Amino acid sequence: QGIYRIQYIPHQLGMVETLPQQFELLSVEDVNNSRVAVVKIKEQSQTNELLQYFMNNSRIQLFEEEVPSMNDIFIQKVESENLEREQS
């Protein structure tokens, strides 16, 4: 999937809003005294590049990959099969 959740304290305001082009910001929210961003890595990039960007611009508190639940996988599969039937 290439989607990561990062909890961090930024060194400067707006650092996540100006992410490099190889990343897509899906959401950002304030949590207590830190921020939580959900970021998608585009195909030509690597996790290390995202981690390096946040290491250079913030203090990282949490960095984890978003892994779909079994329920999410099931729903995706059913929706995909329904779409295939509709197109046939």
C-alpha positions as a Python dict, from the first residue, in 0.01 Angstrom:
ca = {
    (1, 'Q'): (0, 0, 0),
    (2, 'G'): (283, 241, 82),
    (3, 'I'): (82, 438, 340),
    (4, 'Y'): (244, 550, 665),
    (5, 'R'): (127, 717, 986),
    (6, 'I'): (384, 951, 1141),
    (7, 'Q'): (342, 1122, 1476),
    (8, 'Y'): (591, 1405, 1511),
    (9, 'I'): (675, 1744, 1660),
    (10, 'P'): (777, 1975, 1373),
    (11, 'H'): (1085, 2197, 1391),
    (12, 'Q'): (899, 2456, 1181),
    (13, 'L'): (535, 2519, 1097),
    (14, 'G'): (410, 2400, 758),
    (15, 'M'): (677, 2136, 703),
    (16, 'V'): (426, 1861, 627),
    (17, 'E'): (221, 2082, 396),
    (18, 'T'): (531, 2127, 176),
    (19, 'L'): (620, 1760, 137),
    (20, 'P'): (841, 1670, -160),
    (21, 'Q'): (651, 1559, -473),
    (22, 'Q'): (729, 1190, -423),
    (23, 'F'): (491, 1187, -124),
    (24, 'E'): (117, 1251, -100),
    (25, 'L'): (-29, 1392, 221),
    (26, 'L'): (-356, 1208, 289),
    (27, 'S'): (-438, 1369, 623),
    (28, 'V'): (-288, 1562, 912),
    (29, 'E'): (-425, 1635, 1258),
    (30, 'D'): (-310, 1780, 1588),
    (31, 'V'): (-290, 1533, 1876),
    (32, 'N'): (-194, 1670, 2220),
    (33, 'N'): (139, 1850, 2166),
    (34, 'S'): (225, 1680, 1838),
    (35, 'R'): (88, 1621, 1488),
    (36, 'V'): (-11, 1300, 1310),
    (37, 'A'): (24, 1279, 933),
    (38, 'V'): (-86, 999, 704),
    (39, 'V'): (137, 996, 397),
    (40, 'K'): (139, 783, 83),
    (41, 'I'): (471, 710, -85),
    (42, 'K'): (449, 721, -463),
    (43, 'E'): (589, 423, -657),
    (44, 'Q'): (927, 570, -748),
    (45, 'S'): (1016, 647, -384),
    (46, 'Q'): (1124, 451, -79),
    (47, 'T'): (1032, 447, 288),
    (48, 'N'): (1380, 564, 384),
    (49, 'E'): (1327, 889, 190),
    (50, 'L'): (1009, 965, 383),
    (51, 'L'): (1173, 880, 714),
    (52, 'Q'): (1476, 1096, 629),
    (53, 'Y'): (1251, 1394, 544),
    (54, 'F'): (1076, 1371, 880),
    (55, 'M'): (1403, 1313, 1068),
    (56, 'N'): (1547, 1632, 916),
    (57, 'N'): (1238, 1844, 987),
    (58, 'S'): (1088, 1712, 1310),
    (59, 'R'): (1121, 1495, 1616),
    (60, 'I'): (953, 1164, 1530),
    (61, 'Q'): (743, 998, 1800),
    (62, 'L'): (586, 722, 1590),
    (63, 'F'): (642, 587, 1239),
    (64, 'E'): (430, 293, 1127),
    (65, 'E'): (292, 143, 809),
    (66, 'E'): (-83, 139, 769),
    (67, 'V'): (-174, -224, 716),
    (68, 'P'): (-529, -296, 594),
    (69, 'S'): (-742, -510, 825),
    (70, 'M'): (-895, -837, 709),
    (71, 'N'): (-1228, -654, 689),
    (72, 'D'): (-1077, -387, 461),
    (73, 'I'): (-930, -657, 234),
    (74, 'F'): (-1264, -840, 220),
    (75, 'I'): (-1454, -522, 128),
    (76, 'Q'): (-1200, -436, -145),
    (77, 'K'): (-1231, -786, -291),
    (78, 'V'): (-1612, -779, -292),
    (79, 'E'): (-1623, -431, -447),
    (80, 'S'): (-1374, -539, -713),
    (81, 'E'): (-1579, -848, -802),
    (82, 'N'): (-1902, -644, -816),
    (83, 'L'): (-1739, -393, -1049),
    (84, 'E'): (-1618, -674, -1278),
    (85, 'R'): (-1970, -817, -1296),
    (86, 'E'): (-2119, -478, -1381),
    (87, 'Q'): (-1871, -428, -1664),
    (88, 'S'): (-1943, -772, -1813),
}
